[in-house]
Amino acid sequence: DNRAELGINLEDTGWGVIFAAAAPSALREALKELLDLRRSQAGRKRSTYYREFFGADGYRPGETAQRFLARWDASSGLANPEKMPYYLLIVGDPAEIPFEFQYGLDVQYAVGRIYFENVEEYARYARSVALSETRHAEGSFNLPNRLAVFAPQNADDRATKMSVDYLVKPLLDTLPNLAPNWDIQPLI
């Protein structure tokens, strides 16, 4: 298992979740199953590698990524999970937590976002992720290894042609050697 070597082992990199400061506690409760799983994974070696930014600790309206990081003494430079976990999940509507905030964090952190219309959908998401990961770890839930590589290429658009020729095609040539047991479907 080379997950630590690849930097994807949460106990070495940390994991955190960012809610809007005004997010209802029901939203946090809906994600409890996922948050408990991530706490057990990221906090295995150090409890501080798991963080929840909720309420007064959450995203404040109008706050930039730099100000948010400064609040936690996690300034620019290499990510330090002692200050801010490397993997961050933003929870909420882009109207509440703007994409600009997300993009600002994404410069040095691995940032994702989930947004659903109601708390039941958040709970369903959390449950499905937690179940699939725990069952996969137990060996009782294995999905086929499939990867789709989508690369649009527009007529008379030099940039998309170069992207396909110099990024996507070399990647597709390399992937079978890196992931021999994967079904790779190119969609160019």
Coordinates of N, CA, C and O in Angstrom, one line a residue:
D1 N 0.9 -1.2 0.0 CA 0.0 0.0 0.0 C 0.9 1.2 0.0 O 1.6 1.5 0.9
N2 N 0.8 2.0 -1.1 CA 1.7 3.2 -1.2 C 0.9 4.4 -1.0 O 1.3 5.5 -1.5
R3 N -0.2 4.4 -0.3 CA -1.0 5.6 -0.1 C -0.3 6.7 0.6 O -0.4 7.9 0.2
A4 N 0.5 6.4 1.6 CA 1.3 7.5 2.3 C 2.3 8.1 1.3 O 2.5 9.3 1.3
E5 N 3.0 7.2 0.5 CA 4.0 7.7 -0.4 C 3.3 8.6 -1.5 O 3.9 9.6 -1.9
L6 N 2.1 8.3 -1.9 CA 1.4 9.2 -2.8 C 0.8 10.4 -2.2 O 0.3 11.3 -2.9
G7 N 0.8 10.5 -0.9 CA 0.3 11.6 -0.2 C -1.2 11.6 0.0 O -1.9 12.7 0.1
I8 N -1.8 10.4 -0.1 CA -3.3 10.4 0.0 C -3.7 9.7 1.3 O -4.9 9.4 1.5
N9 N -2.8 9.4 2.2 CA -3.1 8.7 3.4 C -3.6 9.8 4.4 O -2.8 10.7 4.8
L10 N -4.8 9.8 4.8 CA -5.4 10.9 5.6 C -4.7 11.1 6.9 O -4.6 12.2 7.4
E11 N -4.1 10.0 7.5 CA -3.5 10.1 8.7 C -2.2 10.9 8.6 O -1.6 11.4 9.6
D12 N -1.6 11.0 7.4 CA -0.4 11.8 7.2 C -0.7 13.2 6.6 O 0.2 14.1 6.7
T13 N -1.8 13.4 6.0 CA -2.1 14.7 5.3 C -3.2 15.5 6.0 O -3.3 16.7 5.8
G14 N -4.1 14.8 6.7 CA -5.2 15.5 7.3 C -6.4 15.6 6.4 O -6.4 15.5 5.2
W15 N -7.6 15.9 7.1 CA -8.8 16.0 6.4 C -9.7 17.0 7.2 O -9.8 16.9 8.4
G16 N -10.3 17.9 6.5 CA -11.2 18.9 7.2 C -12.4 19.2 6.4 O -12.5 19.0 5.2
V17 N -13.4 19.8 7.1 CA -14.7 20.1 6.4 C -15.0 21.5 6.8 O -14.8 21.9 8.0
I18 N -15.4 22.3 5.8 CA -15.7 23.7 6.0 C -17.2 24.0 5.7 O -17.7 23.7 4.6
F19 N -17.9 24.4 6.7 CA -19.3 24.8 6.6 C -19.4 26.4 6.6 O -18.5 27.0 7.1
A20 N -20.5 26.9 6.1 CA -20.7 28.3 6.3 C -21.0 28.6 7.7 O -21.5 27.7 8.4
A21 N -20.6 29.7 8.2 CA -20.8 30.1 9.7 C -22.2 30.0 10.1 O -22.5 29.6 11.2
A22 N -23.1 30.2 9.2 CA -24.6 30.2 9.5 C -25.2 28.9 9.2 O -26.4 28.7 9.3
A23 N -24.4 27.9 8.8 CA -25.0 26.5 8.5 C -25.8 26.0 9.7 O -25.3 26.0 10.8
P24 N -26.9 25.4 9.4 CA -27.7 24.8 10.6 C -27.0 23.5 11.1 O -26.3 22.8 10.3
S25 N -27.1 23.3 12.4 CA -26.5 22.1 12.9 C -27.1 20.8 12.3 O -26.4 19.8 12.3
A26 N -28.3 20.9 11.8 CA -28.9 19.7 11.1 C -28.0 19.2 9.9 O -28.0 18.1 9.6
L27 N -27.4 20.2 9.3 CA -26.5 19.9 8.1 C -25.3 19.1 8.6 O -24.9 18.0 8.0
R28 N -24.7 19.5 9.7 CA -23.6 18.8 10.2 C -24.0 17.4 10.7 O -23.3 16.4 10.5
E29 N -25.2 17.3 11.3 CA -25.7 16.1 11.8 C -26.0 15.1 10.7 O -25.7 13.9 10.8
A30 N -26.4 15.6 9.6 CA -26.7 14.8 8.4 C -25.4 14.1 7.9 O -25.5 13.0 7.3
L31 N -24.3 14.8 8.0 CA -23.0 14.2 7.5 C -22.3 13.4 8.6 O -21.1 13.0 8.4
K32 N -22.9 13.2 9.7 CA -22.2 12.6 10.9 C -21.5 11.3 10.5 O -20.4 11.1 10.9
E33 N -22.1 10.4 9.8 CA -21.5 9.2 9.4 C -20.2 9.3 8.7 O -19.2 8.7 8.9
L34 N -20.2 10.2 7.7 CA -19.0 10.5 7.0 C -18.0 11.2 7.8 O -16.8 10.9 7.8
L35 N -18.4 12.2 8.6 CA -17.5 12.9 9.5 C -16.8 12.0 10.5 O -15.6 12.1 10.8
D36 N -17.6 11.1 11.1 CA -17.0 10.1 12.0 C -16.0 9.2 11.3 O -14.9 8.9 11.9
L37 N -16.3 8.8 10.1 CA -15.3 8.0 9.3 C -14.0 8.8 9.1 O -12.9 8.3 9.3
R38 N -14.1 10.0 8.6 CA -13.0 10.8 8.3 C -12.2 11.1 9.6 O -11.0 11.1 9.6
R39 N -12.9 11.3 10.7 CA -12.2 11.6 12.0 C -11.3 10.3 12.4 O -10.2 10.5 12.8
S40 N -11.9 9.2 12.2 CA -11.1 7.9 12.5 C -9.9 7.7 11.6 O -8.9 7.2 12.0
Q41 N -10.1 8.1 10.3 CA -9.0 8.0 9.4 C -7.9 9.0 9.5 O -6.7 8.7 9.7
A42 N -8.3 10.3 9.5 CA -7.4 11.4 9.6 C -6.8 11.6 11.0 O -5.6 12.0 11.1
G43 N -7.5 11.2 12.0 CA -7.1 11.4 13.4 C -6.4 10.2 14.0 O -6.1 10.2 15.2
R44 N -6.0 9.3 13.2 CA -5.4 8.0 13.6 C -4.1 8.3 14.4 O -3.9 7.7 15.5
K45 N -3.3 9.1 13.9 CA -2.0 9.4 14.5 C -2.1 10.7 15.4 O -1.5 10.7 16.4
R46 N -2.7 11.7 14.8 CA -2.9 13.0 15.5 C -4.3 13.5 15.4 O -4.8 13.7 14.3
S47 N -4.9 13.7 16.5 CA -6.3 14.1 16.5 C -6.5 15.5 15.8 O -7.5 15.8 15.2
T48 N -5.4 16.3 15.8 CA -5.5 17.6 15.1 C -5.5 17.5 13.6 O -5.7 18.6 13.0
Y49 N -5.2 16.4 13.1 CA -5.3 16.2 11.6 C -6.7 16.1 11.0 O -6.9 16.1 9.8
Y50 N -7.6 16.0 11.9 CA -9.0 16.1 11.5 C -9.6 17.4 12.1 O -9.5 17.7 13.3
R51 N -10.3 18.2 11.2 CA -10.8 19.5 11.7 C -12.2 19.7 11.1 O -12.4 19.4 9.9
E52 N -13.1 20.3 11.9 CA -14.4 20.7 11.4 C -14.4 22.2 11.6 O -14.2 22.7 12.8
F53 N -14.7 23.0 10.6 CA -14.9 24.4 10.6 C -16.4 24.7 10.5 O -16.9 24.7 9.4
F54 N -17.0 24.9 11.7 CA -18.4 25.0 11.8 C -18.7 26.2 12.7 O -18.0 26.5 13.6
G55 N -19.9 26.8 12.5 CA -20.3 27.9 13.4 C -19.3 29.1 13.2 O -18.9 29.4 12.1
A56 N -18.9 29.6 14.3 CA -17.9 30.8 14.3 C -16.6 30.4 13.6 O -15.9 31.3 13.2
D57 N -16.3 29.1 13.6 CA -15.0 28.6 13.0 C -15.2 28.5 11.5 O -14.2 28.3 10.8
G58 N -16.4 28.5 11.0 CA -16.7 28.2 9.6 C -16.4 29.4 8.7 O -15.9 30.5 9.2
Y59 N -16.8 29.3 7.4 CA -16.6 30.4 6.5 C -17.5 31.5 6.8 O -18.7 31.4 7.0
R60 N -16.9 32.7 6.8 CA -17.7 33.9 7.2 C -18.0 34.7 5.9 O -17.1 34.8 5.0
P61 N -19.2 35.2 5.7 CA -19.5 35.9 4.5 C -18.5 37.0 4.1 O -18.0 37.8 4.9
G62 N -18.1 36.9 2.8 CA -17.1 37.9 2.3 C -15.6 37.6 2.6 O -14.7 38.3 2.2
E63 N -15.4 36.5 3.3 CA -14.0 36.1 3.7 C -13.3 35.5 2.5 O -13.8 34.7 1.8
T64 N -12.1 35.9 2.3 CA -11.2 35.4 1.3 C -10.6 34.1 1.9 O -10.5 33.9 3.1
A65 N -10.0 33.3 1.0 CA -9.3 32.1 1.4 C -8.1 32.5 2.2 O -7.8 31.9 3.2
Q66 N -7.4 33.6 1.8 CA -6.2 34.0 2.6 C -6.6 34.4 4.0 O -5.9 34.1 4.9
R67 N -7.7 35.1 4.1 CA -8.1 35.5 5.5 C -8.5 34.3 6.3 O -8.3 34.3 7.5
F68 N -9.2 33.4 5.7 CA -9.6 32.2 6.4 C -8.4 31.4 6.9 O -8.3 31.0 8.1
L69 N -7.4 31.3 6.0 CA -6.2 30.6 6.4 C -5.4 31.3 7.5 O -4.9 30.7 8.4
A70 N -5.4 32.6 7.4 CA -4.7 33.4 8.4 C -5.4 33.3 9.7 O -4.7 33.3 10.8
R71 N -6.7 33.1 9.8 CA -7.4 32.9 11.1 C -6.8 31.7 11.8 O -6.8 31.6 13.0
W72 N -6.4 30.7 11.0 CA -5.9 29.5 11.5 C -4.4 29.4 11.5 O -3.8 28.3 11.6
D73 N -3.7 30.5 11.3 CA -2.3 30.5 11.2 C -1.7 29.6 10.1 O -0.7 29.0 10.3
A74 N -2.4 29.4 9.1 CA -2.0 28.5 8.0 C -1.8 29.4 6.7 O -2.6 29.4 5.8
S75 N -0.7 30.1 6.8 CA -0.4 31.1 5.7 C 0.0 30.3 4.4 O 0.1 29.1 4.4
S76 N 0.4 31.1 3.4 CA 0.8 30.5 2.1 C 2.0 29.7 2.3 O 2.8 29.9 3.2
G77 N 2.3 28.8 1.3 CA 3.4 28.0 1.4 C 3.0 26.5 1.4 O 1.8 26.2 1.1
L78 N 3.8 25.6 1.7 CA 3.5 24.2 1.8 C 2.4 24.0 2.8 O 2.4 24.6 3.9
A79 N 1.5 23.1 2.4 CA 0.4 22.7 3.4 C 1.0 22.0 4.6 O 1.9 21.2 4.5
N80 N 0.6 22.4 5.8 CA 1.0 21.9 7.0 C -0.2 21.4 7.8 O -1.0 22.2 8.3
P81 N -0.4 20.0 7.8 CA -1.6 19.5 8.5 C -1.7 19.9 10.0 O -2.8 19.7 10.5
E82 N -0.6 20.3 10.6 CA -0.7 20.8 12.0 C -1.5 22.1 12.0 O -2.2 22.3 13.0
K83 N -1.5 22.8 11.0 CA -2.3 24.1 10.9 C -3.6 24.0 10.2 O -4.6 24.5 10.6
M84 N -3.6 23.3 9.0 CA -4.8 23.1 8.2 C -4.6 21.8 7.4 O -3.6 21.5 6.8
P85 N -5.6 20.9 7.5 CA -5.6 19.7 6.8 C -5.4 19.9 5.3 O -5.9 20.9 4.7
Y86 N -4.7 19.0 4.6 CA -4.5 19.1 3.2 C -5.8 18.9 2.4 O -6.0 19.6 1.5
Y87 N -6.5 17.9 2.8 CA -7.8 17.6 2.1 C -8.9 18.4 2.8 O -9.1 18.2 4.0
L88 N -9.6 19.2 2.0 CA -10.7 20.0 2.6 C -12.0 19.8 1.8 O -12.0 19.7 0.5
L89 N -13.1 19.6 2.5 CA -14.4 19.5 1.9 C -15.2 20.7 2.2 O -15.4 21.0 3.4
I90 N -15.7 21.4 1.2 CA -16.6 22.6 1.5 C -18.0 22.0 1.3 O -18.3 21.3 0.4
V91 N -18.8 22.4 2.3 CA -20.2 21.9 2.3 C -21.1 23.1 2.2 O -21.2 24.0 3.1
G92 N -21.8 23.1 1.1 CA -22.8 24.2 0.9 C -22.9 24.8 -0.4 O -22.1 24.6 -1.3
D93 N -23.9 25.6 -0.6 CA -24.3 26.3 -1.8 C -23.2 27.3 -2.1 O -22.7 28.0 -1.3
P94 N -22.9 27.4 -3.4 CA -21.9 28.4 -3.8 C -22.4 29.8 -3.6 O -21.6 30.8 -3.5
A95 N -23.7 30.0 -3.4 CA -24.1 31.4 -3.0 C -23.8 31.7 -1.5 O -23.6 32.8 -1.1
E96 N -23.6 30.6 -0.7 CA -23.2 30.8 0.7 C -21.7 30.8 0.9 O -21.1 31.6 1.7
I97 N -21.0 29.9 0.2 CA -19.5 29.8 0.2 C -19.1 29.9 -1.3 O -19.2 28.9 -2.0
P98 N -18.7 31.1 -1.7 CA -18.4 31.3 -3.2 C -17.3 30.5 -3.7 O -16.4 30.0 -3.0
F99 N -17.4 30.2 -5.0 CA -16.3 29.5 -5.8 C -15.0 30.2 -5.6 O -14.0 29.6 -5.6
E100 N -15.0 31.5 -5.5 CA -13.7 32.3 -5.4 C -13.0 31.8 -4.1 O -11.7 31.7 -4.2
F101 N -13.7 31.6 -3.1 CA -13.1 31.1 -1.8 C -12.5 29.7 -2.1 O -11.4 29.5 -1.7
Q102 N -13.3 28.9 -2.7 CA -12.8 27.5 -3.0 C -11.6 27.6 -3.9 O -10.6 26.9 -3.6
Y103 N -11.5 28.4 -4.9 CA -10.4 28.4 -5.8 C -9.2 29.0 -5.1 O -8.0 28.6 -5.3
G104 N -9.4 29.9 -4.2 CA -8.3 30.4 -3.4 C -7.6 29.4 -2.5 O -6.4 29.3 -2.4
L105 N -8.4 28.5 -1.9 CA -7.9 27.4 -1.1 C -7.2 26.4 -2.0 O -6.2 25.7 -1.6
D106 N -7.7 26.2 -3.2 CA -7.3 25.1 -4.1 C -5.9 25.4 -4.6 O -5.3 24.5 -5.2
V107 N -5.3 26.5 -4.4 CA -4.0 26.8 -4.8 C -3.0 25.9 -4.1 O -2.0 25.4 -4.7
Q108 N -3.2 25.6 -2.8 CA -2.3 24.7 -2.0 C -2.9 23.6 -1.3 O -2.2 22.8 -0.7
Y109 N -4.2 23.4 -1.4 CA -4.9 22.3 -0.8 C -5.8 21.5 -1.8 O -6.1 22.1 -2.9
A110 N -6.1 20.3 -1.5 CA -7.0 19.5 -2.3 C -8.4 19.8 -1.8 O -8.8 19.3 -0.7
V111 N -9.2 20.5 -2.6 CA -10.5 21.0 -2.1 C -11.6 20.4 -3.0 O -11.5 20.4 -4.2
G112 N -12.6 19.9 -2.3 CA -13.8 19.4 -3.0 C -15.0 20.2 -2.4 O -14.9 20.9 -1.4
R113 N -16.2 20.0 -3.0 CA -17.4 20.6 -2.5 C -18.5 19.6 -2.8 O -18.6 18.9 -3.8
I114 N -19.5 19.6 -1.8 CA -20.7 19.0 -2.0 C -21.8 20.0 -1.7 O -21.7 20.9 -0.8
Y115 N -22.9 19.9 -2.5 CA -24.0 20.8 -2.3 C -25.3 20.0 -2.7 O -25.3 19.5 -3.9
F116 N -26.2 19.9 -1.9 CA -27.5 19.2 -2.2 C -28.6 20.2 -1.7 O -28.4 21.1 -1.0
E117 N -29.8 19.9 -2.2 CA -31.0 20.7 -2.0 C -31.5 20.6 -0.6 O -32.1 21.5 0.0
N118 N -31.3 19.4 0.1 CA -31.9 19.3 1.4 C -31.0 18.4 2.3 O -30.1 17.7 1.8
V119 N -31.2 18.4 3.6 CA -30.4 17.6 4.5 C -30.5 16.1 4.3 O -29.5 15.4 4.5
E120 N -31.6 15.6 3.8 CA -31.8 14.2 3.6 C -30.8 13.8 2.5 O -30.2 12.7 2.6
E121 N -30.6 14.6 1.5 CA -29.6 14.2 0.4 C -28.2 14.2 0.9 O -27.4 13.4 0.5
Y122 N -27.9 15.1 1.8 CA -26.5 15.1 2.5 C -26.4 13.8 3.3 O -25.3 13.2 3.2
A123 N -27.4 13.4 4.0 CA -27.3 12.2 4.8 C -27.2 11.0 3.9 O -26.4 10.1 4.2
R124 N -27.9 11.0 2.8 CA -27.8 9.8 1.9 C -26.4 9.8 1.3 O -25.8 8.7 1.2
Y125 N -25.8 10.9 0.9 CA -24.5 11.0 0.4 C -23.5 10.4 1.4 O -22.6 9.6 1.1
A126 N -23.6 10.9 2.7 CA -22.6 10.5 3.7 C -22.7 9.0 4.0 O -21.7 8.4 4.1
R127 N -23.9 8.5 4.0 CA -24.1 7.1 4.2 C -23.5 6.3 3.1 O -22.8 5.3 3.3
S128 N -23.7 6.7 1.9 CA -23.2 5.9 0.7 C -21.7 5.9 0.7 O -21.1 4.9 0.4
V129 N -21.1 7.0 1.0 CA -19.6 7.1 1.0 C -19.1 6.2 2.1 O -18.1 5.4 1.9
A130 N -19.6 6.4 3.3 CA -19.1 5.6 4.5 C -19.3 4.1 4.2 O -18.4 3.3 4.5
L131 N -20.5 3.7 3.7 CA -20.7 2.3 3.5 C -19.8 1.7 2.4 O -19.2 0.6 2.6
S132 N -19.6 2.4 1.3 CA -18.7 1.9 0.3 C -17.3 1.8 0.7 O -16.6 0.8 0.4
E133 N -16.8 2.8 1.5 CA -15.4 2.7 1.9 C -15.2 1.6 3.0 O -14.2 0.9 2.9
T134 N -16.1 1.5 3.9 CA -15.9 0.5 5.0 C -16.1 -0.9 4.4 O -15.3 -1.8 4.7
R135 N -17.1 -1.1 3.5 CA -17.3 -2.4 2.9 C -16.1 -2.8 2.0 O -15.7 -3.9 1.9
H136 N -15.6 -1.8 1.3 CA -14.4 -2.0 0.4 C -13.2 -2.4 1.2 O -12.5 -3.4 0.9
A137 N -13.0 -1.8 2.4 CA -11.9 -2.1 3.3 C -12.0 -3.5 3.8 O -11.1 -4.2 4.0
E138 N -13.3 -3.9 4.1 CA -13.5 -5.3 4.6 C -13.4 -6.3 3.5 O -13.4 -7.5 3.7
G139 N -13.4 -5.9 2.2 CA -13.4 -6.8 1.1 C -14.7 -7.3 0.7 O -14.8 -8.2 -0.2
S140 N -15.8 -6.7 1.2 CA -17.1 -7.2 0.9 C -17.9 -6.3 -0.2 O -19.0 -6.6 -0.5
F141 N -17.2 -5.3 -0.7 CA -17.8 -4.4 -1.6 C -16.7 -4.0 -2.6 O -15.9 -3.1 -2.3
N142 N -16.7 -4.6 -3.8 CA -15.7 -4.2 -4.7 C -16.3 -3.8 -6.1 O -17.1 -4.6 -6.6
L143 N -16.1 -2.6 -6.5 CA -16.6 -2.2 -7.7 C -15.5 -2.4 -8.8 O -14.3 -2.4 -8.4
P144 N -15.9 -2.5 -10.0 CA -14.8 -2.7 -11.1 C -14.0 -1.4 -11.2 O -14.5 -0.3 -10.9
N145 N -12.8 -1.5 -11.5 CA -11.9 -0.4 -11.7 C -12.1 0.2 -13.1 O -11.6 -0.4 -14.1
R146 N -12.8 1.3 -13.2 CA -13.1 1.9 -14.5 C -12.8 3.4 -14.4 O -13.0 4.0 -13.4
L147 N -12.2 3.9 -15.5 CA -11.9 5.3 -15.6 C -12.3 5.8 -16.9 O -11.9 5.2 -18.0
A148 N -13.0 6.9 -16.9 CA -13.3 7.6 -18.2 C -12.5 8.9 -18.3 O -12.5 9.6 -17.3
V149 N -11.8 9.1 -19.4 CA -11.1 10.3 -19.6 C -11.8 11.1 -20.7 O -11.8 10.7 -21.8
F150 N -12.4 12.2 -20.2 CA -13.2 13.0 -21.1 C -12.3 14.2 -21.5 O -11.8 14.9 -20.7
A151 N -12.1 14.5 -22.8 CA -11.3 15.6 -23.3 C -12.0 16.2 -24.5 O -12.0 15.7 -25.6
P152 N -12.7 17.3 -24.3 CA -13.3 18.0 -25.5 C -12.3 18.5 -26.4 O -11.2 19.0 -26.0
Q153 N -12.6 18.5 -27.7 CA -11.7 19.0 -28.7 C -12.6 19.7 -29.7 O -13.4 19.1 -30.4
N154 N -12.5 21.0 -29.8 CA -13.4 21.8 -30.7 C -12.6 22.1 -32.0 O -11.4 22.4 -32.0
A155 N -13.4 22.1 -33.1 CA -12.8 22.4 -34.4 C -12.3 23.8 -34.4 O -12.8 24.7 -33.8
D156 N -11.1 23.9 -35.0 CA -10.4 25.2 -35.1 C -10.1 25.8 -33.8 O -9.9 27.1 -33.7
D157 N -10.0 25.1 -32.8 CA -9.5 25.6 -31.4 C -8.2 25.0 -31.1 O -8.1 23.8 -30.7
R158 N -7.2 25.7 -31.2 CA -5.8 25.3 -31.1 C -5.6 24.8 -29.6 O -4.9 23.8 -29.4
A159 N -6.1 25.5 -28.7 CA -5.9 25.1 -27.2 C -6.5 23.7 -26.9 O -5.8 22.9 -26.3
T160 N -7.7 23.4 -27.4 CA -8.2 22.1 -27.0 C -7.5 21.0 -27.8 O -7.3 19.9 -27.3
K161 N -7.0 21.3 -29.0 CA -6.2 20.3 -29.8 C -4.9 20.0 -29.1 O -4.5 18.9 -28.9
M162 N -4.3 21.1 -28.6 CA -3.0 20.9 -27.9 C -3.2 20.2 -26.6 O -2.4 19.3 -26.2
S163 N -4.3 20.4 -25.9 CA -4.6 19.7 -24.7 C -4.7 18.2 -25.0 O -4.2 17.4 -24.2
V164 N -5.4 17.9 -26.0 CA -5.6 16.5 -26.4 C -4.3 15.9 -26.8 O -3.9 14.8 -26.3
D165 N -3.6 16.6 -27.7 CA -2.3 16.0 -28.2 C -1.2 15.9 -27.2 O -0.4 14.9 -27.2
Y166 N -1.1 16.9 -26.3 CA 0.1 16.9 -25.5 C -0.2 16.6 -24.0 O 0.7 16.4 -23.2
L167 N -1.4 16.5 -23.6 CA -1.8 16.1 -22.3 C -2.6 14.8 -22.2 O -2.1 13.8 -21.6
V168 N -3.7 14.7 -22.9 CA -4.6 13.6 -22.8 C -4.0 12.4 -23.5 O -4.0 11.3 -22.9
K169 N -3.6 12.4 -24.7 CA -3.0 11.3 -25.4 C -1.8 10.7 -24.7 O -1.8 9.4 -24.5
P170 N -0.8 11.5 -24.3 CA 0.3 10.9 -23.5 C -0.2 10.2 -22.2 O 0.3 9.2 -21.8
L171 N -1.2 10.8 -21.6 CA -1.8 10.3 -20.3 C -2.4 8.9 -20.7 O -2.2 7.9 -20.0
L172 N -3.2 8.9 -21.7 CA -3.8 7.6 -22.1 C -2.8 6.5 -22.5 O -3.1 5.3 -22.3
D173 N -1.7 6.9 -23.1 CA -0.6 6.0 -23.4 C 0.1 5.4 -22.1 O 0.5 4.3 -22.1
T174 N 0.1 6.2 -21.1 CA 0.8 5.9 -19.9 C -0.1 5.1 -18.9 O 0.4 4.2 -18.2
L175 N -1.4 5.4 -18.9 CA -2.3 4.8 -17.9 C -2.3 3.3 -17.9 O -2.3 2.7 -16.8
P176 N -2.3 2.6 -19.0 CA -2.4 1.2 -18.9 C -1.2 0.5 -18.2 O -1.4 -0.5 -17.5
N177 N 0.0 1.2 -18.2 CA 1.1 0.6 -17.5 C 1.0 0.9 -16.0 O 1.4 0.2 -15.2
L178 N 0.4 2.1 -15.7 CA 0.3 2.5 -14.3 C -0.9 1.8 -13.6 O -0.8 1.5 -12.4
A179 N -1.9 1.5 -14.3 CA -3.1 0.9 -13.8 C -3.5 -0.3 -14.7 O -4.5 -0.2 -15.4
P180 N -2.8 -1.4 -14.7 CA -3.0 -2.5 -15.6 C -4.4 -3.2 -15.4 O -4.9 -3.8 -16.3
N181 N -5.0 -3.1 -14.2 CA -6.2 -3.8 -13.9 C -7.4 -2.8 -14.1 O -8.5 -3.1 -13.6
W182 N -7.2 -1.7 -14.8 CA -8.3 -0.8 -14.9 C -8.8 -0.8 -16.4 O -8.1 -0.9 -17.3
D183 N -10.1 -0.6 -16.5 CA -10.8 -0.5 -17.8 C -10.8 1.0 -18.1 O -11.5 1.8 -17.4
I184 N -10.0 1.5 -19.0 CA -9.9 2.9 -19.3 C -10.6 3.2 -20.6 O -10.4 2.6 -21.6
Q185 N -11.6 4.2 -20.5 CA -12.4 4.5 -21.7 C -12.1 6.0 -22.0 O -12.4 6.9 -21.3
P186 N -11.4 6.2 -23.2 CA -11.1 7.6 -23.6 C -12.4 8.1 -24.3 O -13.0 7.5 -25.1
L187 N -12.7 9.3 -24.0 CA -13.8 10.0 -24.6 C -13.3 11.4 -25.1 O -13.3 12.4 -24.4
I188 N -12.8 11.3 -26.4 CA -12.2 12.5 -27.0 C -13.2 13.1 -28.0 O -13.6 12.4 -28.9

